[in-house]
Coordinates of C-alpha atoms and ligand atoms in Angstrom, one line a residue:
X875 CA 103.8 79.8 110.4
X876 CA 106.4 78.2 108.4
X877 CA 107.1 80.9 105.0
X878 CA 109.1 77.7 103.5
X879 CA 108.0 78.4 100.1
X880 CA 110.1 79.1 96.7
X881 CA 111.5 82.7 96.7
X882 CA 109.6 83.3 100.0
X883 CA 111.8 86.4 102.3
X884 CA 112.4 85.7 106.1
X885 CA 113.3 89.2 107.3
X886 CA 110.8 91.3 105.1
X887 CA 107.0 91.5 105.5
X888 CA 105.2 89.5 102.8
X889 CA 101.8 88.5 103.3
X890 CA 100.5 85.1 104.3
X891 CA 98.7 84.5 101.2
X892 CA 97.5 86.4 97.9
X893 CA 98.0 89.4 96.3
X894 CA 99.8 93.0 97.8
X895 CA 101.2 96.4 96.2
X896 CA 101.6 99.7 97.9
X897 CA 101.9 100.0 101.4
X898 CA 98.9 102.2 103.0
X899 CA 98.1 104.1 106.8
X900 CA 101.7 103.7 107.8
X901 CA 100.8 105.4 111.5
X902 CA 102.5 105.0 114.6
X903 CA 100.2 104.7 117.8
X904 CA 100.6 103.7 121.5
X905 CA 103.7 101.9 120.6
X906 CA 102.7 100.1 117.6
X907 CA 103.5 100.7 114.0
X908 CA 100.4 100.0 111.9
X909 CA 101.3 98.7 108.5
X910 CA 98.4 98.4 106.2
X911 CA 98.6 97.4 102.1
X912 CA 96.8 96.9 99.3
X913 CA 95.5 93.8 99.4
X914 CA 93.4 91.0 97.0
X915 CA 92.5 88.1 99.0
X916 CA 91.1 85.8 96.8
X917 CA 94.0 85.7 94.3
X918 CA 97.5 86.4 93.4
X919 CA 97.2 88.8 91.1
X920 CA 95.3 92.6 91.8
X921 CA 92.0 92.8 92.2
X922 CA 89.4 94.5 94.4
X923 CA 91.3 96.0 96.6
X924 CA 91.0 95.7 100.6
X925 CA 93.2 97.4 103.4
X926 CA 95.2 93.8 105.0
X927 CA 96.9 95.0 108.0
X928 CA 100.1 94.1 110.2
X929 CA 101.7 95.5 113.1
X930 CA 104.6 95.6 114.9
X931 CA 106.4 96.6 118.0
X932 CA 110.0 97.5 116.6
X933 CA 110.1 97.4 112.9
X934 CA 111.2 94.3 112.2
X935 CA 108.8 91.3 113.6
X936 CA 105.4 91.6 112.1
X937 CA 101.9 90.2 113.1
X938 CA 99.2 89.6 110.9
X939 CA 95.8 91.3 112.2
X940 CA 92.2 90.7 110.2
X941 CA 91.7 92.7 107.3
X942 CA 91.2 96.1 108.6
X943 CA 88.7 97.6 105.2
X944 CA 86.8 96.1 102.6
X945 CA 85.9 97.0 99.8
X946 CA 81.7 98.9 99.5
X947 CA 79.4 100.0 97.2
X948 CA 80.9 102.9 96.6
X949 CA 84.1 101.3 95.5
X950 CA 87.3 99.1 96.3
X951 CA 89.6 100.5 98.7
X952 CA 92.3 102.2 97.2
X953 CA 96.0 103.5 98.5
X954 CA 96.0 105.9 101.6
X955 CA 97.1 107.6 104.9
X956 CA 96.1 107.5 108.8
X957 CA 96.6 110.0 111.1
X958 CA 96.0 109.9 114.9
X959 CA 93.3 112.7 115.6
X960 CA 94.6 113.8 118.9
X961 CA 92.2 116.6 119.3
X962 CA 89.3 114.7 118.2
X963 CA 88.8 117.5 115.5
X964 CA 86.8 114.7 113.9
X965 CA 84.3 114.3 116.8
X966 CA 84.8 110.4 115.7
X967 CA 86.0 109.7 119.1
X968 CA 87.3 112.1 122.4
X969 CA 90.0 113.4 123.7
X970 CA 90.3 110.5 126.1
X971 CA 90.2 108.1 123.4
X972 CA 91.3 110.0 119.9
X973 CA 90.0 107.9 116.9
X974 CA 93.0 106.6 114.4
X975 CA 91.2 108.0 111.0
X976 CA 92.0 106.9 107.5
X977 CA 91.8 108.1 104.2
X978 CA 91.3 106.4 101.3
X979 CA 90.7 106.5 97.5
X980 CA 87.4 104.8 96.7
X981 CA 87.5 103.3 93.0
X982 CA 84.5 102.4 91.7
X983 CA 84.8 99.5 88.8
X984 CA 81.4 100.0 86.9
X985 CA 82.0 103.8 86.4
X986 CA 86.2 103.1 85.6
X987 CA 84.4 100.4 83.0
X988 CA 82.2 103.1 81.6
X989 CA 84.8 105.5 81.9
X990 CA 82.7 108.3 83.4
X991 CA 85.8 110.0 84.7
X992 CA 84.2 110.1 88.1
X993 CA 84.9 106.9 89.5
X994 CA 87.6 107.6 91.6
X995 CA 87.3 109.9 95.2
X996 CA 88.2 109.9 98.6
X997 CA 86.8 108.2 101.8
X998 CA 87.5 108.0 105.6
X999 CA 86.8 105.8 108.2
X1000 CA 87.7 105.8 111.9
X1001 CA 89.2 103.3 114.4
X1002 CA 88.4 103.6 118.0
X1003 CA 90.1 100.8 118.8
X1004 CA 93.5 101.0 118.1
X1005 CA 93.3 101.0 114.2
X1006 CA 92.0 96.9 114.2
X1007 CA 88.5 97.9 113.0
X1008 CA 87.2 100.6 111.2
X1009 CA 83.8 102.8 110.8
X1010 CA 83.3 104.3 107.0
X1011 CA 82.1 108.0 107.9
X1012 CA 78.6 108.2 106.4
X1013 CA 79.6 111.2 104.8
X1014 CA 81.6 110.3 102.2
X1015 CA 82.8 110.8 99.6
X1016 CA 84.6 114.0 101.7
X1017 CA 86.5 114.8 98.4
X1018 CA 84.3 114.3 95.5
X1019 CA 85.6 114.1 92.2
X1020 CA 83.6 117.4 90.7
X1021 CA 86.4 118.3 87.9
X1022 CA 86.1 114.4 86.8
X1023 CA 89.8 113.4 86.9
X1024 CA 90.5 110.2 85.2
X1025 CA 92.8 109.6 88.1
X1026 CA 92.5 111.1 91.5
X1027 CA 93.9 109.4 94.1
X1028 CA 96.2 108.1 97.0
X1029 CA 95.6 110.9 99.7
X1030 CA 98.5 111.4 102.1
X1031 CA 97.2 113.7 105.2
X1032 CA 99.4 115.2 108.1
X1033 CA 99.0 117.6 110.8
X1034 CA 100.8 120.8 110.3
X1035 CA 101.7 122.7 113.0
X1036 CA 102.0 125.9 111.7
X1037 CA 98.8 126.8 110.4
X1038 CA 97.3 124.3 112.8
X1039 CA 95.3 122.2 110.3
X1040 CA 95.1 118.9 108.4
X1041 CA 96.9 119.4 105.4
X1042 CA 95.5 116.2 102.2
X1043 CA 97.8 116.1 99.2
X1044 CA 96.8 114.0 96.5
X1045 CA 97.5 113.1 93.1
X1046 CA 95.0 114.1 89.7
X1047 CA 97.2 112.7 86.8
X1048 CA 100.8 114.0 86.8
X1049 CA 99.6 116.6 89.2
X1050 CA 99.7 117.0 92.9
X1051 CA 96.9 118.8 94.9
X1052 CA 96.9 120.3 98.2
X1053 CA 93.7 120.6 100.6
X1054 CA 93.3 121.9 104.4
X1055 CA 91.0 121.1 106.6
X1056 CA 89.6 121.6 110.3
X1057 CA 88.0 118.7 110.7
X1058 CA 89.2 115.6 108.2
X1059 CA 85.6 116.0 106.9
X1060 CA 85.4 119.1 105.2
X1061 CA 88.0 120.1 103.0
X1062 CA 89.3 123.5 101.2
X1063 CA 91.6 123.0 97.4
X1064 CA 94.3 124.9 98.2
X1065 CA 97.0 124.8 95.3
X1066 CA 98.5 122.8 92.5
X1067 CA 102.0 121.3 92.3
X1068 CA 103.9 119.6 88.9
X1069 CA 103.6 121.4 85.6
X1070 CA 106.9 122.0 85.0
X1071 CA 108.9 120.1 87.3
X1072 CA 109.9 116.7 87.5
X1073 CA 109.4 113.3 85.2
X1074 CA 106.1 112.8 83.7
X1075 CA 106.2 110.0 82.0
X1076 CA 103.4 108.3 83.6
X1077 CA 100.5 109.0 86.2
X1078 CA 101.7 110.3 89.4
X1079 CA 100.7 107.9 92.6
X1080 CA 101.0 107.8 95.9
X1081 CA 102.6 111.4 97.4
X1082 CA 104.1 112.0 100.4
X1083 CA 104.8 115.6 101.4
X1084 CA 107.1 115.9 105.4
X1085 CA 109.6 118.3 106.4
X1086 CA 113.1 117.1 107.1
X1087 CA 116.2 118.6 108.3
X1088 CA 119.5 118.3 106.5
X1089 CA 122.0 116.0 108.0
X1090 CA 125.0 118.4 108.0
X1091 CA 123.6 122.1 108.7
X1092 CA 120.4 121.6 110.4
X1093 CA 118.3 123.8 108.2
X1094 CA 114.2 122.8 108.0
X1095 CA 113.2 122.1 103.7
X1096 CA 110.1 120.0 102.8
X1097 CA 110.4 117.2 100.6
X1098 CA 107.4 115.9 98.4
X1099 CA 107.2 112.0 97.1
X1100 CA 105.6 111.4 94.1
X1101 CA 105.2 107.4 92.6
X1102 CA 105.5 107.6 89.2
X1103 CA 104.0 104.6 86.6
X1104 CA 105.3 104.3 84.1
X1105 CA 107.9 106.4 83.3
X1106 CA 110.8 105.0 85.7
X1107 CA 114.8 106.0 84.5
X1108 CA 115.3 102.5 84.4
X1109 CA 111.8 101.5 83.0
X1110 CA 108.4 101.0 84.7
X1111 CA 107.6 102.3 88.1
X1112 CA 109.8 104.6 90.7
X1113 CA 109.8 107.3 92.9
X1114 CA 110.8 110.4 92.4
X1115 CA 111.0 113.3 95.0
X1116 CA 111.7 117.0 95.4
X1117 CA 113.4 118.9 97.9
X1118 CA 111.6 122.7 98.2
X1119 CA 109.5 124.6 100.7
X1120 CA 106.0 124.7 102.2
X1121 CA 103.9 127.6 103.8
X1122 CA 100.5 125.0 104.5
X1123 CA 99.4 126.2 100.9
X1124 CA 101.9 125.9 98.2
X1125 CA 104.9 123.5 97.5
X1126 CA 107.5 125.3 95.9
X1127 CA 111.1 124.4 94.7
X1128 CA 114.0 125.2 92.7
X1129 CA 115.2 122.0 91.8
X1130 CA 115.8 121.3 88.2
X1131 CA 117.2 118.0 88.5
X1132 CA 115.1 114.3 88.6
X1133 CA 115.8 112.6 91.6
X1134 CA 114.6 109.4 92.7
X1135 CA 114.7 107.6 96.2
X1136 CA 115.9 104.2 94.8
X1137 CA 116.9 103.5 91.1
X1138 CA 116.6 99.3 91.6
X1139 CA 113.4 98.6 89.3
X1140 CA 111.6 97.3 92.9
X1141 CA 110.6 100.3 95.2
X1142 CA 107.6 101.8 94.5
X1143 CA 104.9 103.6 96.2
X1144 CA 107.0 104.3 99.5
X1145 CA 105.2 106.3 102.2
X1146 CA 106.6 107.1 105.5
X1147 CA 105.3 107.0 108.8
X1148 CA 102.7 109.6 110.9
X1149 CA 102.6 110.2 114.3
X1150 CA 106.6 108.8 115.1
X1151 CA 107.7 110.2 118.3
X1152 CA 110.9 112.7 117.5
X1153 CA 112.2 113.8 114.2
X1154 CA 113.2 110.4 112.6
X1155 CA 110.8 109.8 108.9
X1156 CA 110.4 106.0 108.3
X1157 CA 109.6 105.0 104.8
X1158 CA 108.7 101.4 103.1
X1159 CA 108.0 100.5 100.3
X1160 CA 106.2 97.9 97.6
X1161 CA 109.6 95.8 96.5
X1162 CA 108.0 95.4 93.2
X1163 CA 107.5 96.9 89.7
X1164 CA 104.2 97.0 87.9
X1165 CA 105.9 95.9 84.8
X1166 CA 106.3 92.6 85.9
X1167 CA 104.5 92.7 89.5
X1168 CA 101.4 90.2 88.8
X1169 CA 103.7 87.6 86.8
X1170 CA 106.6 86.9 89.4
X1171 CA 107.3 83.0 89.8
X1172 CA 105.8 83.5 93.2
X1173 CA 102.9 81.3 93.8
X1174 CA 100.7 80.9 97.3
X1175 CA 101.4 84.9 97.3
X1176 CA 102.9 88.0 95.5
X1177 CA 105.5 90.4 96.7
X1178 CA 107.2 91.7 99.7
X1179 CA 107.5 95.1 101.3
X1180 CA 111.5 96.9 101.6
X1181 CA 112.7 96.6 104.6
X1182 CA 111.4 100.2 106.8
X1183 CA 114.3 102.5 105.7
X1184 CA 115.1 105.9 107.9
X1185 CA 115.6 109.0 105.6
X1186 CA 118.3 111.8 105.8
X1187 CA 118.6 114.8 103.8
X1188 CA 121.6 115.8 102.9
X1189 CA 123.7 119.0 101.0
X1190 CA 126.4 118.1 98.6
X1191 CA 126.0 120.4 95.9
X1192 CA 122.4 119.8 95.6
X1193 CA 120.0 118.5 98.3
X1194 CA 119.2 114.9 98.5
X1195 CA 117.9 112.0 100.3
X1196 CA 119.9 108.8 101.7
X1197 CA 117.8 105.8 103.3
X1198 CA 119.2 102.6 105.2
X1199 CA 117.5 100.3 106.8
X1200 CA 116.3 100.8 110.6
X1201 CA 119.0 99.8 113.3
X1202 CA 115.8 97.4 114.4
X1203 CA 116.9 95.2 111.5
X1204 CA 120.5 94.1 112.4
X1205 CA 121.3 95.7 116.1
X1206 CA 120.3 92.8 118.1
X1207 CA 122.5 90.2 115.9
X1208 CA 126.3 89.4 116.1
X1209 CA 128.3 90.7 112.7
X1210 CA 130.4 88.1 111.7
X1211 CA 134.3 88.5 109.8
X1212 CA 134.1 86.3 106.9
X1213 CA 137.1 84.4 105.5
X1214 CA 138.1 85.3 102.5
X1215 CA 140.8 84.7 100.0
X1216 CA 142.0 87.2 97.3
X1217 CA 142.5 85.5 94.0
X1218 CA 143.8 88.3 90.6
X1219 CA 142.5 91.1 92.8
X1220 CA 139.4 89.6 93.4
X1221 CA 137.9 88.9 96.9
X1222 CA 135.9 85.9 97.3
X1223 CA 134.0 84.8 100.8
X1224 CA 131.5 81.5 100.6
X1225 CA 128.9 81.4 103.5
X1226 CA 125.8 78.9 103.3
X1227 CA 124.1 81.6 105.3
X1228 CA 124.7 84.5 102.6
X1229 CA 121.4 84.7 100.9
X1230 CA 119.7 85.6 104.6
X1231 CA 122.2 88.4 105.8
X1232 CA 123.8 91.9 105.3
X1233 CA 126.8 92.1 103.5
X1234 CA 129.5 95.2 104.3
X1235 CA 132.4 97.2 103.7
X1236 CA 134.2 100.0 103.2
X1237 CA 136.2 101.3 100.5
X1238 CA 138.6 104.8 100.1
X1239 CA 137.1 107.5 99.1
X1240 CA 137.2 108.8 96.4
X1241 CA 135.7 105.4 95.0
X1242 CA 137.5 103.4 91.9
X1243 CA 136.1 100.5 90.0
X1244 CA 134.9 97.8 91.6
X1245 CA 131.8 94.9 90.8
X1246 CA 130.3 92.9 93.3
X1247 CA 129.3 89.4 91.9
X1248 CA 126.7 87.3 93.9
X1249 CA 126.2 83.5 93.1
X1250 CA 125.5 80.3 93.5
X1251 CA 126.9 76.6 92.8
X1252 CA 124.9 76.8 89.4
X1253 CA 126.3 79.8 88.2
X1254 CA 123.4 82.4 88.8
X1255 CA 124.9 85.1 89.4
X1256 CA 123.6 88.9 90.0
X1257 CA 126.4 92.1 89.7
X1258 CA 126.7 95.7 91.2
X1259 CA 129.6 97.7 89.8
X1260 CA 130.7 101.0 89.9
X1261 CA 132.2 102.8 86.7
X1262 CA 134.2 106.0 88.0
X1263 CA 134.5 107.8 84.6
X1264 CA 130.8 107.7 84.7
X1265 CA 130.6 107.9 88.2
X1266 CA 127.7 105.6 87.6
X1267 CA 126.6 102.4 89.9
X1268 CA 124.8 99.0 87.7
X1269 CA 122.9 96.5 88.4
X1270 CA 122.4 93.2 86.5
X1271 CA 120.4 90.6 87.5
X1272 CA 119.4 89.4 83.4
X1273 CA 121.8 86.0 84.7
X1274 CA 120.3 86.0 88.5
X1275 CA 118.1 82.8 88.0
X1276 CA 114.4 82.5 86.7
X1277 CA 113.6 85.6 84.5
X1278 CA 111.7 84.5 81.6
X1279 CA 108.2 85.0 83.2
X1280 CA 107.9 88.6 81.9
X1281 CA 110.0 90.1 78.9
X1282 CA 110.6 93.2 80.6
X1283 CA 111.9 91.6 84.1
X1284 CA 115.8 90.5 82.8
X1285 CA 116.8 93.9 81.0
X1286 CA 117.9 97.0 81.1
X1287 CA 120.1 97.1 83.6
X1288 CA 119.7 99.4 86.3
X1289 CA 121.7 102.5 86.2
X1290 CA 122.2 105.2 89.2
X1291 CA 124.0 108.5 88.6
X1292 CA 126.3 108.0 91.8
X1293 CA 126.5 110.6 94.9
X1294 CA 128.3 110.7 97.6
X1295 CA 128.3 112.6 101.4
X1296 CA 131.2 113.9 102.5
X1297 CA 133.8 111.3 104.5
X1298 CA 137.1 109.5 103.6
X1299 CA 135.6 106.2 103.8
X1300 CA 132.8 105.2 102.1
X1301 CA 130.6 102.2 103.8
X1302 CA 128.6 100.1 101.3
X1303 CA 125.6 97.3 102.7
X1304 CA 124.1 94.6 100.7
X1305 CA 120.8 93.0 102.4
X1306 CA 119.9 89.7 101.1
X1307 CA 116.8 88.1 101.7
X1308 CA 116.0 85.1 99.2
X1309 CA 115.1 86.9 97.0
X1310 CA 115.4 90.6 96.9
X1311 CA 118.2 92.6 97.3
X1312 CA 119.0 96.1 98.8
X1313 CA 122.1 97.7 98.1
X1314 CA 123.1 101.0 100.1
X1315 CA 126.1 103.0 98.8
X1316 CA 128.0 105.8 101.0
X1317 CA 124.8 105.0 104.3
X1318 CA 122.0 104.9 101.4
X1319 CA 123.1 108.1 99.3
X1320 CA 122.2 105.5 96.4
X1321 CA 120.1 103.0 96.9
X1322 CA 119.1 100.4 94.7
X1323 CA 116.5 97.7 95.2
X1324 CA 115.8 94.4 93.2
X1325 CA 113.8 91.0 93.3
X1326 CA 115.3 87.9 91.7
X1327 CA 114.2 84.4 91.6
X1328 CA 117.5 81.9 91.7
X1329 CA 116.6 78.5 91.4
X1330 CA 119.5 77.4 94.2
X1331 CA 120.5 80.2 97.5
X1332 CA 123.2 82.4 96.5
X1333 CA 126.4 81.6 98.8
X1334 CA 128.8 83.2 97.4
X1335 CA 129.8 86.6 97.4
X1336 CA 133.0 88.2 95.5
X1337 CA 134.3 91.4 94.9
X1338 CA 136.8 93.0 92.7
X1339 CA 139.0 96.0 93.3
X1340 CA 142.0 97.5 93.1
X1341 CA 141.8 99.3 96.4
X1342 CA 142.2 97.8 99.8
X1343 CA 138.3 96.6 101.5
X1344 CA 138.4 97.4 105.1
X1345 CA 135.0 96.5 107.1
X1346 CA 134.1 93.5 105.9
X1347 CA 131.4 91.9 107.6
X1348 CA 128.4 89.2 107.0
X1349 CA 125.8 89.4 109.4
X1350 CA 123.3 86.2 109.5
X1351 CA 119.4 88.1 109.9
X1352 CA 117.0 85.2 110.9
X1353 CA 113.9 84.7 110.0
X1354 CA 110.9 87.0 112.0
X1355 CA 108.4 84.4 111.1
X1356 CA 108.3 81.9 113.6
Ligands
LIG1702 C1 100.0 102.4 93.0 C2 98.5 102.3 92.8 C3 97.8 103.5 93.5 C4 96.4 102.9 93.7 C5 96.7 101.5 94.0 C6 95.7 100.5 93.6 O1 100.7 101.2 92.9 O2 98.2 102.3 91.4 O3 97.8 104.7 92.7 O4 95.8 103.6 94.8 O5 97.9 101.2 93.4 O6 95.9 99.3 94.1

């Protein structure tokens, strides 16, 4: 496969051809991670949406498989979960052989046409051969849409070991709902999470409820994922997340603050992983922005996943999440010490290789101003600063190449409220790929994530501070797409 187009990343999954948004089933199984996406593969914008489906041994190399669901009468096949079903509770497979089931939001056109406020519910469908093809259970819908919610969707489904049931959350406008079940067939309502917490400035997507343990103490809290579109701090589509408690029934939490897993414009709809071995939650997510998603200069396909990103929780006046990028992504590969000279207190390093790498250093803590200034020979340029008297990071990519496809892609530029773990030294990572960008502040503490379409590779790099840069590094990621 050669992935020589325009704009086209190297390191991150994108698929082969067509159209993509959220990722779906993330589920680890018998040593494979199963990615599986939204998918519309007879054109580059959405459309009736399928399941496509990739795996992988490690994170970081991908191979495409057949498309694992299409669409049915009873509707296209909307964002989801999978769970391995170890117990056959199911009875879709045995013991022997436990059946990888998914569940899925069915949208039905016609009725979202006609507006009957039934046309979204949810479906599953098993896999008794490694999640590569799938039965729909004739029994679906197994949750019907009886209150008629406009929007009732993206179930996320875990096994909890407490009260030793399947536990579905889902989303019903800026709501999220919480059902157990026995069996993955039959399912009880058990509660109702959102009224007065958290941003509602659009319709909630795509939840993700896991339990965690924070980084420094060790204690257990839950934390809940909710996709919000629109209604984004810095415009369109984002994720928020709160950090609370949950007894298998209700999702509770004392946080009054928004918090959001990635403030770049182009993260949306993360899920993590079922099923890992250990404590470790994975999450990726759709490196795109539904403002703009379906007009990117892109053209044989449309939009790339993050790279998988390992989430900690953390206490520092406040819980919150950090995520980085997997060790699978850069562990294998040599980090190289760029030369650089300093020029008026500015840093500069040129590397042909840049635009395909990670980027890193450490600065003092506590953190003064600095701005990070990417480029190449014709001047595109994209910047990340940091304002201390704000103690606020920006990006700006309105100069970063080809941005008059959608008025809303150049501006505003993205702010993040910084925060910060406790340490003297505080590491920063830039991971280029062609044409995204994820920056990781203090091991992901901030995170911010952004596409850009240069018309020339960025090669060089600059940075400008007052204090002295220790840990610089450039490492070179090839390409996983032979
Ligand atoms: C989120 C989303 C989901 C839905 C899917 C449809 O990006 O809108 O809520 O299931 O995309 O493709």
């Amino acid at each position: 496969m050669l992935y020589h187009e325009n704009f086209r990343p190297k390191y991150h999954f994108s698929p082969k051809s067509h159209w993509m948004n959220d990722p779906n089933g993330l589920v680890y199984h018998k040593g494979t991670y199963h990615l599986y996406y939204q998918f519309y593969p007879d054109s580059t914008v959405w459309g009736p949406m399928h399941w496509g489906h990739a795996t992988s041994d490690n994170l970081r190399d991908w191979k495409h498989q057949p498309i694992a669901l299409e669409p049915d009468s009873l509707g296209y096949i909307f964002s989801g979960s999978a769970v391995i079903d170890h117990q056959n509770t199911s009875g879709f497979g045995t013991e022997e052989n436990p059946p990888l089931v998914a569940m899925f939001t069915y949208h039905e056109p016609n009725g979202a046409q006609a507006k009957t406020n039934d046309y979204q519910y949810q479906g599953i469908a098993y896999s008794l051969d490694n999640g590569k093809t799938f039965t729909k259970y004739e029994g679906n819908p197994v949750v019907p849409n009886t209150e008629g919610f406009i929007d009732f969707r993206d179930p996320k489904v875990f096994w909890h070991e407490a009260s030793q049931k399947w536990i579905l959350i889902l989303v019903a406008g800026d709501r999220a709902l919480f059902y157990n079940s026995e069996n993955l067939k039959d399912w009880n309502y058990l509660s109702e999470f959102g009224k007065d917490t958290g941003a509602h400035g659009g319709v909630w997507e795509c939840p993700d409820l896991f339990p965690l343990k924070v980084a420094e103490t060790g204690e257990t809290k839950w934390v809940l994922l909710i996709s919000i579109n629109p209604g984004a701090p810095n415009s369109g589509s984002g994720t928020q997340y709160f950090v609370g408690e949950f007894d298998g029934e209700h999702f509770t939490t004392s946080q009054t603050e928004e918090l959001w897993i990635d403030l770049g414009r182009d993260n949306y709809a993360g899920i993590t992983y079922n099923n890992l071995p250990g404590e470790d939650r994975i999450f990726i997510g759709w490196m795109s922005n539904w403002e703009y998603g379906q007009q990117v200069p892109t053209e044989k396909w449309r939009s790339a996943m993050t790279l998988p990103r390992k989430l900690n929780l953390h206490n520092n006046n406040g819980y919150f999440l950090s995520n980085f990028p997997v060790a699978a992504i850069t562990d294998q590969l040599e980090k190289q010490k760029p030369e650089t000279i300093k020029e008026d207190g500015i840093l500069h390093f040129k590397n042909p290789k840049l635009n395909q790498a990670e980027i890193s250093f450490s600065l003092p803590s506590p953190v003064t101003d600095f701005e990070i200034m990417l480029s190449n020979d014709d001047g595109e340029r994209l910047s990340i600063s940091y304002n201390a008297a704000q103690n606020t990071y920006s990006l700006d990519r309105s100069l970063s190449g080809l941005t008059d496809f959608a008025d809303s892609f150049a501006k505003p530029v993205m702010k993040a409220p910084a925060r910060f773990t406790a340490g003297d030294s505080v590491p920063f990572s830039i991971f280029l790929d062609t044409s995204s960008i994820e920056f990781f502040a203090d091991g992901g503490a901030n995170a911010l994530t952004a596409v850009f379409f240069p018309k020339k590779p960025y090669t060089h790099f600059q940075l400008k501070t007052d204090a002295p840069v220790s840990e610089l590094s450039l490492t070179p990621i090839p390409s996983i797409w032979n």
